[in-house]
mmCIF file of N, CA and C in Angstrom:
data_model
loop_
_atom_site.group_PDB
_atom_site.id
_atom_site.type_symbol
_atom_site.label_atom_id
_atom_site.label_comp_id
_atom_site.label_asym_id
_atom_site.label_seq_id
_atom_site.Cartn_x
_atom_site.Cartn_y
_atom_site.Cartn_z
ATOM 1 N N UNK A 1353 17.765 6.376 -1.534
ATOM 2 C CA UNK A 1353 16.189 6.156 -1.405
ATOM 3 C C UNK A 1353 15.694 4.918 -0.763
ATOM 4 N N UNK A 1354 15.184 4.872 0.135
ATOM 5 C CA UNK A 1354 14.769 3.514 0.684
ATOM 6 C C UNK A 1354 13.235 3.565 1.402
ATOM 7 N N UNK A 1355 12.554 2.506 1.031
ATOM 8 C CA UNK A 1355 11.155 2.744 1.753
ATOM 9 C C UNK A 1355 11.102 1.330 2.679
ATOM 10 N N UNK A 1356 10.552 1.368 3.545
ATOM 11 C CA UNK A 1356 10.560 0.427 4.495
ATOM 12 C C UNK A 1356 8.980 0.312 5.002
ATOM 13 N N UNK A 1357 8.618 -1.026 4.433
ATOM 14 C CA UNK A 1357 7.130 -1.304 4.825
ATOM 15 C C UNK A 1357 6.917 -2.110 6.065
ATOM 16 N N UNK A 1358 6.123 -2.200 6.888
ATOM 17 C CA UNK A 1358 5.968 -2.607 8.232
ATOM 18 C C UNK A 1358 4.364 -2.769 8.583
ATOM 19 N N UNK A 1359 4.289 -3.384 9.665
ATOM 20 C CA UNK A 1359 2.878 -3.869 9.980
ATOM 21 C C UNK A 1359 1.869 -4.881 9.530
ATOM 22 N N UNK A 1360 2.591 -5.697 9.127
ATOM 23 C CA UNK A 1360 1.676 -6.902 8.491
ATOM 24 C C UNK A 1360 1.980 -7.936 9.954
ATOM 25 N N UNK A 1361 1.192 -9.159 9.659
ATOM 26 C CA UNK A 1361 1.012 -10.229 10.804
ATOM 27 C C UNK A 1361 -0.249 -10.898 10.764
ATOM 28 N N UNK A 1362 -0.566 -11.549 11.552
ATOM 29 C CA UNK A 1362 -1.705 -12.709 11.488
ATOM 30 C C UNK A 1362 -2.784 -12.072 12.151
ATOM 31 N N UNK A 1363 -3.743 -12.181 11.510
ATOM 32 C CA UNK A 1363 -5.198 -11.403 12.164
ATOM 33 C C UNK A 1363 -6.224 -12.404 11.743
ATOM 34 N N UNK A 1364 -7.225 -12.351 12.489
ATOM 35 C CA UNK A 1364 -8.463 -13.047 12.090
ATOM 36 C C UNK A 1364 -9.519 -12.380 10.928
ATOM 37 N N UNK A 1365 -10.470 -13.277 10.491
ATOM 38 C CA UNK A 1365 -11.182 -12.620 9.520
ATOM 39 C C UNK A 1365 -12.043 -11.484 10.065
ATOM 40 N N UNK A 1366 -12.197 -10.471 9.350
ATOM 41 C CA UNK A 1366 -13.013 -9.329 10.263
ATOM 42 C C UNK A 1366 -12.287 -8.233 11.128
ATOM 43 N N UNK A 1367 -10.932 -8.762 11.219
ATOM 44 C CA UNK A 1367 -10.015 -7.728 11.787
ATOM 45 C C UNK A 1367 -9.363 -6.596 11.185
ATOM 46 N N UNK A 1368 -8.478 -6.188 11.857
ATOM 47 C CA UNK A 1368 -8.010 -5.021 11.258
ATOM 48 C C UNK A 1368 -6.261 -4.898 11.320
ATOM 49 N N UNK A 1369 -5.606 -4.193 10.293
ATOM 50 C CA UNK A 1369 -4.278 -3.839 10.648
ATOM 51 C C UNK A 1369 -3.835 -2.728 9.780
ATOM 52 N N UNK A 1370 -2.913 -1.974 10.278
ATOM 53 C CA UNK A 1370 -2.429 -0.686 9.529
ATOM 54 C C UNK A 1370 -0.914 -1.055 9.092
ATOM 55 N N UNK A 1371 -0.720 -1.114 8.116
ATOM 56 C CA UNK A 1371 0.560 -1.176 7.290
ATOM 57 C C UNK A 1371 1.093 0.311 7.340
ATOM 58 N N UNK A 1372 2.473 0.500 7.007
ATOM 59 C CA UNK A 1372 3.320 1.634 7.139
ATOM 60 C C UNK A 1372 4.444 1.628 6.142
ATOM 61 N N UNK A 1373 4.479 2.752 5.264
ATOM 62 C CA UNK A 1373 5.658 2.665 4.389
ATOM 63 C C UNK A 1373 6.128 3.875 4.978
ATOM 64 N N UNK A 1374 7.396 3.543 5.458
ATOM 65 C CA UNK A 1374 8.319 4.832 5.852
ATOM 66 C C UNK A 1374 9.752 5.165 4.728
ATOM 67 N N UNK A 1375 9.782 6.474 4.348
ATOM 68 C CA UNK A 1375 10.668 6.736 3.572
ATOM 69 C C UNK A 1375 11.935 7.302 4.265
ATOM 70 N N UNK A 1376 13.025 6.880 3.508
ATOM 71 C CA UNK A 1376 14.357 7.672 3.882
ATOM 72 C C UNK A 1376 14.846 8.237 2.610
ATOM 73 N N UNK A 1377 15.650 9.236 2.925
ATOM 74 C CA UNK A 1377 16.521 9.360 1.396
ATOM 75 C C UNK A 1377 15.940 10.165 0.546
ATOM 76 N N UNK A 1378 14.721 10.428 0.850
ATOM 77 C CA UNK A 1378 13.767 11.559 -0.235
ATOM 78 C C UNK A 1378 12.619 11.742 0.515
ATOM 79 N N UNK A 1379 12.027 12.793 -0.082
ATOM 80 C CA UNK A 1379 10.537 13.416 0.628
ATOM 81 C C UNK A 1379 9.547 12.773 -0.113
ATOM 82 N N UNK A 1380 8.815 12.112 0.806
ATOM 83 C CA UNK A 1380 7.903 10.922 0.034
ATOM 84 C C UNK A 1380 6.655 11.867 -0.433
ATOM 85 N N UNK A 1381 6.278 13.101 0.024
ATOM 86 C CA UNK A 1381 5.143 13.506 -0.499
ATOM 87 C C UNK A 1381 5.333 14.299 -2.042
ATOM 88 N N UNK A 1382 6.312 14.372 -2.470
ATOM 89 C CA UNK A 1382 6.689 14.513 -3.825
ATOM 90 C C UNK A 1382 6.366 13.373 -4.873
ATOM 91 N N UNK A 1383 6.030 12.194 -4.259
ATOM 92 C CA UNK A 1383 5.947 11.117 -5.219
ATOM 93 C C UNK A 1383 4.353 10.516 -4.907
ATOM 94 N N UNK A 1384 3.693 9.905 -5.865
ATOM 95 C CA UNK A 1384 2.755 9.116 -5.616
ATOM 96 C C UNK A 1384 3.154 7.751 -5.076
ATOM 97 N N UNK A 1385 2.585 7.232 -3.982
ATOM 98 C CA UNK A 1385 2.704 6.041 -3.134
ATOM 99 C C UNK A 1385 1.708 5.288 -3.364
ATOM 100 N N UNK A 1386 2.173 3.885 -3.793
ATOM 101 C CA UNK A 1386 1.267 2.509 -4.166
ATOM 102 C C UNK A 1386 1.360 1.496 -2.997
ATOM 103 N N UNK A 1387 0.417 0.741 -2.801
ATOM 104 C CA UNK A 1387 0.529 -0.370 -2.323
ATOM 105 C C UNK A 1387 0.085 -1.705 -3.467
ATOM 106 N N UNK A 1388 1.090 -2.476 -3.720
ATOM 107 C CA UNK A 1388 0.708 -3.474 -4.265
ATOM 108 C C UNK A 1388 0.670 -4.805 -3.125
ATOM 109 N N UNK A 1389 0.062 -5.968 -3.824
ATOM 110 C CA UNK A 1389 0.132 -7.180 -2.965
ATOM 111 C C UNK A 1389 0.468 -8.220 -3.949
ATOM 112 N N UNK A 1390 1.096 -9.608 -3.421
ATOM 113 C CA UNK A 1390 1.156 -10.721 -4.226
ATOM 114 C C UNK A 1390 0.692 -11.846 -3.190
ATOM 115 N N UNK A 1391 -0.136 -12.521 -3.364
ATOM 116 C CA UNK A 1391 -0.423 -13.883 -2.871
ATOM 117 C C UNK A 1391 0.210 -15.091 -3.411
ATOM 118 N N UNK A 1392 0.206 -16.211 -2.810
ATOM 119 C CA UNK A 1392 0.981 -17.382 -3.167
ATOM 120 C C UNK A 1392 0.469 -17.826 -4.303
ATOM 121 N N UNK A 1393 1.232 -17.908 -5.209
ATOM 122 C CA UNK A 1393 0.568 -18.322 -6.548
ATOM 123 C C UNK A 1393 0.125 -17.701 -7.709
ATOM 124 N N UNK A 1394 0.073 -16.259 -7.048
ATOM 125 C CA UNK A 1394 -0.941 -15.572 -8.174
ATOM 126 C C UNK A 1394 0.191 -14.146 -8.487
ATOM 127 N N UNK A 1395 -0.440 -13.530 -9.168
ATOM 128 C CA UNK A 1395 0.511 -12.175 -9.501
ATOM 129 C C UNK A 1395 0.205 -11.170 -8.869
ATOM 130 N N UNK A 1396 1.247 -10.195 -8.793
ATOM 131 C CA UNK A 1396 1.164 -9.261 -7.830
ATOM 132 C C UNK A 1396 0.096 -8.188 -8.549
ATOM 133 N N UNK A 1397 -0.523 -7.675 -7.760
ATOM 134 C CA UNK A 1397 -2.131 -6.745 -7.927
ATOM 135 C C UNK A 1397 -1.714 -5.522 -7.563
ATOM 136 N N UNK A 1398 -2.032 -4.329 -7.923
ATOM 137 C CA UNK A 1398 -1.885 -3.107 -7.332
ATOM 138 C C UNK A 1398 -3.159 -3.042 -6.575
ATOM 139 N N UNK A 1399 -3.254 -2.488 -5.105
ATOM 140 C CA UNK A 1399 -4.158 -2.644 -4.029
ATOM 141 C C UNK A 1399 -4.747 -0.956 -4.183
ATOM 142 N N UNK A 1400 -3.809 -0.009 -3.866
ATOM 143 C CA UNK A 1400 -4.306 1.401 -3.497
ATOM 144 C C UNK A 1400 -3.279 2.114 -4.013
ATOM 145 N N UNK A 1401 -3.408 3.499 -4.344
ATOM 146 C CA UNK A 1401 -2.427 4.509 -4.632
ATOM 147 C C UNK A 1401 -3.044 5.852 -4.054
ATOM 148 N N UNK A 1402 -1.853 6.838 -3.760
ATOM 149 C CA UNK A 1402 -2.123 8.009 -3.163
ATOM 150 C C UNK A 1402 -1.229 9.066 -4.091
ATOM 151 N N UNK A 1403 -2.131 10.208 -4.494
ATOM 152 C CA UNK A 1403 -1.356 11.328 -5.452
ATOM 153 C C UNK A 1403 -0.712 12.080 -4.436
ATOM 154 N N UNK A 1404 0.583 12.747 -4.995
ATOM 155 C CA UNK A 1404 1.074 13.832 -4.567
ATOM 156 C C UNK A 1404 0.441 14.575 -3.381
ATOM 157 N N UNK A 1405 -0.501 15.124 -3.991
ATOM 158 C CA UNK A 1405 -1.386 16.287 -3.241
ATOM 159 C C UNK A 1405 -2.704 15.557 -2.610
ATOM 160 N N UNK A 1406 -2.739 14.210 -2.489
ATOM 161 C CA UNK A 1406 -3.846 13.568 -1.860
ATOM 162 C C UNK A 1406 -5.043 13.745 -2.003
ATOM 163 N N UNK A 1407 -5.296 14.322 -3.366
ATOM 164 C CA UNK A 1407 -6.616 14.786 -4.018
ATOM 165 C C UNK A 1407 -7.141 13.449 -4.530
ATOM 166 N N UNK A 1408 -6.202 12.839 -4.987
ATOM 167 C CA UNK A 1408 -6.716 11.542 -5.822
ATOM 168 C C UNK A 1408 -6.289 10.337 -4.947
ATOM 169 N N UNK A 1409 -7.377 9.529 -4.773
ATOM 170 C CA UNK A 1409 -6.685 8.066 -3.955
ATOM 171 C C UNK A 1409 -7.770 7.020 -4.964
ATOM 172 N N UNK A 1410 -7.106 5.842 -5.107
ATOM 173 C CA UNK A 1410 -7.357 4.825 -5.789
ATOM 174 C C UNK A 1410 -7.320 3.579 -5.130
ATOM 175 N N UNK A 1411 -8.416 2.594 -5.526
ATOM 176 C CA UNK A 1411 -8.552 1.279 -4.561
ATOM 177 C C UNK A 1411 -8.516 0.245 -5.713
ATOM 178 N N UNK A 1412 -8.359 -0.740 -5.547
ATOM 179 C CA UNK A 1412 -8.865 -1.931 -6.643
ATOM 180 C C UNK A 1412 -10.295 -2.253 -5.777
ATOM 181 N N UNK A 1413 -11.095 -3.002 -6.738
ATOM 182 C CA UNK A 1413 -12.225 -2.998 -6.441
ATOM 183 C C UNK A 1413 -12.840 -3.885 -5.237
ATOM 184 N N UNK A 1414 -11.731 -4.824 -5.026
ATOM 185 C CA UNK A 1414 -11.972 -5.737 -3.860
ATOM 186 C C UNK A 1414 -11.759 -5.296 -2.558
ATOM 187 N N UNK A 1415 -11.135 -4.102 -2.688
ATOM 188 C CA UNK A 1415 -10.640 -3.424 -1.095
ATOM 189 C C UNK A 1415 -11.581 -2.296 -0.905
ATOM 190 N N UNK A 1416 -12.081 -1.696 -1.950
ATOM 191 C CA UNK A 1416 -13.001 -0.373 -1.681
ATOM 192 C C UNK A 1416 -14.171 -0.515 -0.567
ATOM 193 N N UNK A 1417 -14.052 0.416 0.322
ATOM 194 C CA UNK A 1417 -14.641 0.580 1.537
ATOM 195 C C UNK A 1417 -14.140 -0.498 2.823
ATOM 196 N N UNK A 1418 -13.198 -1.000 2.591
ATOM 197 C CA UNK A 1418 -12.479 -1.596 3.424
ATOM 198 C C UNK A 1418 -11.135 -0.968 3.877
ATOM 199 N N UNK A 1419 -10.328 -0.832 2.772
ATOM 200 C CA UNK A 1419 -9.068 -0.101 2.993
ATOM 201 C C UNK A 1419 -9.074 1.563 2.716
ATOM 202 N N UNK A 1420 -8.225 1.958 3.572
ATOM 203 C CA UNK A 1420 -7.748 3.433 3.469
ATOM 204 C C UNK A 1420 -6.409 3.634 3.365
ATOM 205 N N UNK A 1421 -6.305 4.665 2.471
ATOM 206 C CA UNK A 1421 -4.753 4.865 2.329
ATOM 207 C C UNK A 1421 -4.786 6.431 2.764
ATOM 208 N N UNK A 1422 -3.484 6.988 3.401
ATOM 209 C CA UNK A 1422 -3.277 7.953 3.754
ATOM 210 C C UNK A 1422 -1.778 8.446 3.691
ATOM 211 N N UNK A 1423 -1.314 9.544 4.158
ATOM 212 C CA UNK A 1423 -0.165 10.019 4.448
ATOM 213 C C UNK A 1423 0.155 11.105 5.556
ATOM 214 N N UNK A 1424 1.248 10.851 6.244
ATOM 215 C CA UNK A 1424 1.737 11.648 6.964
ATOM 216 C C UNK A 1424 2.902 12.347 6.801
ATOM 217 N N UNK A 1425 2.882 13.515 6.268
ATOM 218 C CA UNK A 1425 4.010 14.313 5.368
ATOM 219 C C UNK A 1425 4.988 14.569 6.395
ATOM 220 N N UNK A 1426 4.673 14.809 7.606
ATOM 221 C CA UNK A 1426 5.526 15.382 8.732
ATOM 222 C C UNK A 1426 6.296 13.785 9.215
ATOM 223 N N UNK A 1427 5.666 12.911 9.037
ATOM 224 C CA UNK A 1427 6.552 11.544 9.300
ATOM 225 C C UNK A 1427 7.015 11.048 8.276
ATOM 226 N N UNK A 1428 6.903 11.428 7.133
ATOM 227 C CA UNK A 1428 7.310 10.984 5.695
ATOM 228 C C UNK A 1428 6.741 9.287 5.546
ATOM 229 N N UNK A 1429 5.663 9.211 6.018
ATOM 230 C CA UNK A 1429 5.137 7.772 6.053
ATOM 231 C C UNK A 1429 3.622 7.744 5.338
ATOM 232 N N UNK A 1430 3.454 6.562 4.705
ATOM 233 C CA UNK A 1430 2.007 6.272 3.981
ATOM 234 C C UNK A 1430 1.626 5.168 4.690
ATOM 235 N N UNK A 1431 0.230 5.139 4.893
ATOM 236 C CA UNK A 1431 -0.237 4.172 5.693
ATOM 237 C C UNK A 1431 -1.307 3.588 4.738
ATOM 238 N N UNK A 1432 -1.892 2.304 5.291
ATOM 239 C CA UNK A 1432 -2.901 1.514 4.468
ATOM 240 C C UNK A 1432 -3.444 0.892 5.794
ATOM 241 N N UNK A 1433 -4.768 1.633 5.995
ATOM 242 C CA UNK A 1433 -5.485 0.896 6.972
ATOM 243 C C UNK A 1433 -6.500 0.113 6.428
ATOM 244 N N UNK A 1434 -6.385 -1.372 7.157
ATOM 245 C CA UNK A 1434 -7.257 -2.334 6.386
ATOM 246 C C UNK A 1434 -8.087 -3.009 7.472
ATOM 247 N N UNK A 1435 -9.413 -2.620 6.984
ATOM 248 C CA UNK A 1435 -10.402 -3.183 7.965
ATOM 249 C C UNK A 1435 -11.429 -4.332 7.180
ATOM 250 N N UNK A 1436 -12.032 -5.034 8.121
ATOM 251 C CA UNK A 1436 -12.947 -6.096 7.661
ATOM 252 C C UNK A 1436 -11.909 -7.191 6.741
ATOM 253 N N UNK A 1437 -10.897 -7.565 7.276
ATOM 254 C CA UNK A 1437 -9.914 -8.333 6.212
ATOM 255 C C UNK A 1437 -10.645 -9.814 6.418
ATOM 256 N N UNK A 1438 -10.181 -9.922 5.016
ATOM 257 C CA UNK A 1438 -10.771 -11.399 4.407
ATOM 258 C C UNK A 1438 -9.652 -12.154 4.117
ATOM 259 N N UNK A 1439 -9.867 -13.841 4.153
ATOM 260 C CA UNK A 1439 -8.812 -14.727 3.780
ATOM 261 C C UNK A 1439 -8.087 -14.266 2.611
ATOM 262 N N UNK A 1440 -9.160 -13.576 1.588
ATOM 263 C CA UNK A 1440 -8.325 -13.468 0.418
ATOM 264 C C UNK A 1440 -7.454 -12.249 0.208
ATOM 265 N N UNK A 1441 -7.409 -11.466 1.361
ATOM 266 C CA UNK A 1441 -6.428 -10.385 1.692
ATOM 267 C C UNK A 1441 -4.815 -11.084 1.887
ATOM 268 N N UNK A 1442 -4.856 -12.178 2.107
ATOM 269 C CA UNK A 1442 -3.464 -12.859 2.587
ATOM 270 C C UNK A 1442 -2.584 -12.469 1.498
ATOM 271 N N UNK A 1443 -1.500 -12.247 1.921
ATOM 272 C CA UNK A 1443 -0.494 -11.692 0.567
ATOM 273 C C UNK A 1443 0.836 -11.035 1.366
ATOM 274 N N UNK A 1444 1.776 -11.047 0.353
ATOM 275 C CA UNK A 1444 3.012 -9.981 0.957
ATOM 276 C C UNK A 1444 2.445 -8.700 0.333
ATOM 277 N N UNK A 1445 2.658 -7.710 1.290
ATOM 278 C CA UNK A 1445 2.185 -6.230 0.725
ATOM 279 C C UNK A 1445 3.468 -5.424 0.627
ATOM 280 N N UNK A 1446 3.480 -4.716 -0.752
ATOM 281 C CA UNK A 1446 4.820 -3.778 -0.591
ATOM 282 C C UNK A 1446 4.153 -2.660 -1.011
ATOM 283 N N UNK A 1447 5.078 -1.464 -0.637
ATOM 284 C CA UNK A 1447 4.762 -0.049 -1.255
ATOM 285 C C UNK A 1447 5.910 0.069 -2.210
ATOM 286 N N UNK A 1448 5.547 1.304 -2.856
ATOM 287 C CA UNK A 1448 6.541 1.426 -4.034
ATOM 288 C C UNK A 1448 6.101 3.075 -4.213
ATOM 289 N N UNK A 1449 7.108 3.767 -4.914
ATOM 290 C CA UNK A 1449 6.867 5.317 -5.102
ATOM 291 C C UNK A 1449 7.219 5.167 -6.184
ATOM 292 N N UNK A 1450 6.323 6.346 -7.055
ATOM 293 C CA UNK A 1450 6.553 6.606 -8.569
ATOM 294 C C UNK A 1450 6.134 8.042 -8.777
ATOM 295 N N UNK A 1451 5.747 8.508 -10.073
ATOM 296 C CA UNK A 1451 5.412 9.808 -10.401
ATOM 297 C C UNK A 1451 3.845 9.541 -10.703
ATOM 298 N N UNK A 1452 3.202 8.391 -11.247
ATOM 299 C CA UNK A 1452 1.829 8.347 -11.346
ATOM 300 C C UNK A 1452 1.255 7.264 -10.939
ATOM 301 N N UNK A 1453 0.000 7.264 -10.510
ATOM 302 C CA UNK A 1453 -0.865 5.973 -9.964
ATOM 303 C C UNK A 1453 -1.261 5.291 -10.984
ATOM 304 N N UNK A 1454 -0.730 3.963 -11.321
ATOM 305 C CA UNK A 1454 -1.450 3.048 -12.016
ATOM 306 C C UNK A 1454 -1.072 1.676 -11.251
ATOM 307 N N UNK A 1455 -1.933 0.794 -11.855
ATOM 308 C CA UNK A 1455 -1.639 -0.745 -11.216
ATOM 309 C C UNK A 1455 -0.368 -1.442 -11.791
ATOM 310 N N UNK A 1456 0.561 -0.987 -12.632
ATOM 311 C CA UNK A 1456 1.415 -1.485 -13.310
ATOM 312 C C UNK A 1456 2.743 -1.281 -12.614
ATOM 313 N N UNK A 1457 3.050 -2.419 -11.792
ATOM 314 C CA UNK A 1457 3.969 -2.467 -11.018
ATOM 315 C C UNK A 1457 5.412 -1.671 -11.840
ATOM 316 N N UNK A 1458 5.698 -1.953 -13.173
ATOM 317 C CA UNK A 1458 6.835 -1.586 -13.847
ATOM 318 C C UNK A 1458 6.922 0.079 -13.829
ATOM 319 N N UNK A 1459 6.188 0.918 -13.381
ATOM 320 C CA UNK A 1459 6.111 2.228 -13.253
ATOM 321 C C UNK A 1459 6.348 2.708 -12.274
ATOM 322 N N UNK A 1460 6.691 1.872 -11.287
ATOM 323 C CA UNK A 1460 7.214 2.263 -9.858
ATOM 324 C C UNK A 1460 8.783 1.788 -9.406
ATOM 325 N N UNK A 1461 9.731 3.043 -9.644
ATOM 326 C CA UNK A 1461 11.216 2.623 -9.782
ATOM 327 C C UNK A 1461 11.749 2.198 -8.320
ATOM 328 N N UNK A 1462 10.980 2.348 -7.156
ATOM 329 C CA UNK A 1462 11.593 2.237 -5.800
ATOM 330 C C UNK A 1462 10.539 1.279 -4.896
ATOM 331 N N UNK A 1463 11.023 0.376 -4.394
ATOM 332 C CA UNK A 1463 10.063 -0.624 -3.640
ATOM 333 C C UNK A 1463 10.817 -0.482 -2.218
ATOM 334 N N UNK A 1464 9.427 -1.089 -1.356
ATOM 335 C CA UNK A 1464 10.057 -1.607 -0.136
ATOM 336 C C UNK A 1464 10.019 -2.701 -0.060
ATOM 337 N N UNK A 1465 10.510 -3.871 1.216
ATOM 338 C CA UNK A 1465 10.628 -5.091 1.137
ATOM 339 C C UNK A 1465 9.590 -5.875 1.230
ATOM 340 N N UNK A 1466 8.348 -5.381 1.669
ATOM 341 C CA UNK A 1466 7.406 -6.318 1.420
ATOM 342 C C UNK A 1466 7.043 -6.582 2.922
ATOM 343 N N UNK A 1467 5.734 -6.867 3.433
ATOM 344 C CA UNK A 1467 5.423 -7.268 4.831
ATOM 345 C C UNK A 1467 4.316 -8.251 4.715
ATOM 346 N N UNK A 1468 4.334 -9.066 5.392
ATOM 347 C CA UNK A 1468 3.289 -10.348 5.120
ATOM 348 C C UNK A 1468 2.125 -10.072 5.874
ATOM 349 N N UNK A 1469 1.042 -10.189 5.215
ATOM 350 C CA UNK A 1469 -0.398 -10.184 5.963
ATOM 351 C C UNK A 1469 -1.063 -11.370 5.708
ATOM 352 N N UNK A 1470 -1.506 -12.391 7.012
ATOM 353 C CA UNK A 1470 -2.143 -13.552 7.063
ATOM 354 C C UNK A 1470 -3.488 -13.329 7.713
ATOM 355 N N UNK A 1471 -4.625 -13.654 6.678
ATOM 356 C CA UNK A 1471 -5.619 -13.487 7.655
ATOM 357 C C UNK A 1471 -6.219 -14.992 7.542
ATOM 358 N N UNK A 1472 -6.491 -15.336 8.868
ATOM 359 C CA UNK A 1472 -6.980 -16.745 9.049
ATOM 360 C C UNK A 1472 -7.303 -16.873 10.392
ATOM 361 N N UNK A 1473 -8.247 -18.058 10.430
ATOM 362 C CA UNK A 1473 -8.938 -18.285 11.869
ATOM 363 C C UNK A 1473 -8.240 -19.261 12.698
#
């Protein structure tokens, strides 16, 4: 069971990035997938989560209207489209799989390795 997060990079404020979370060794659509982030000197924060059937999408208030989570079951991949990026979005972003969408990272047994997003001019 492995999750591989990718797509991070350096982007100017107002720019966009799309993060990918690819799964291997298990069928990703059987699980909820969440994105968390951790900025330097701050605690890990739940950013978004997508349920198994895609009927429920969750976002932290600070990214609502800017970030969109989606999944491509054929590619066994979940995406986080991030638009209108702000310097406050700078963090290492992690994807995680579990059975329930929650902002508590301890409920997610499997994690990707993280991808760094830097928003700066």
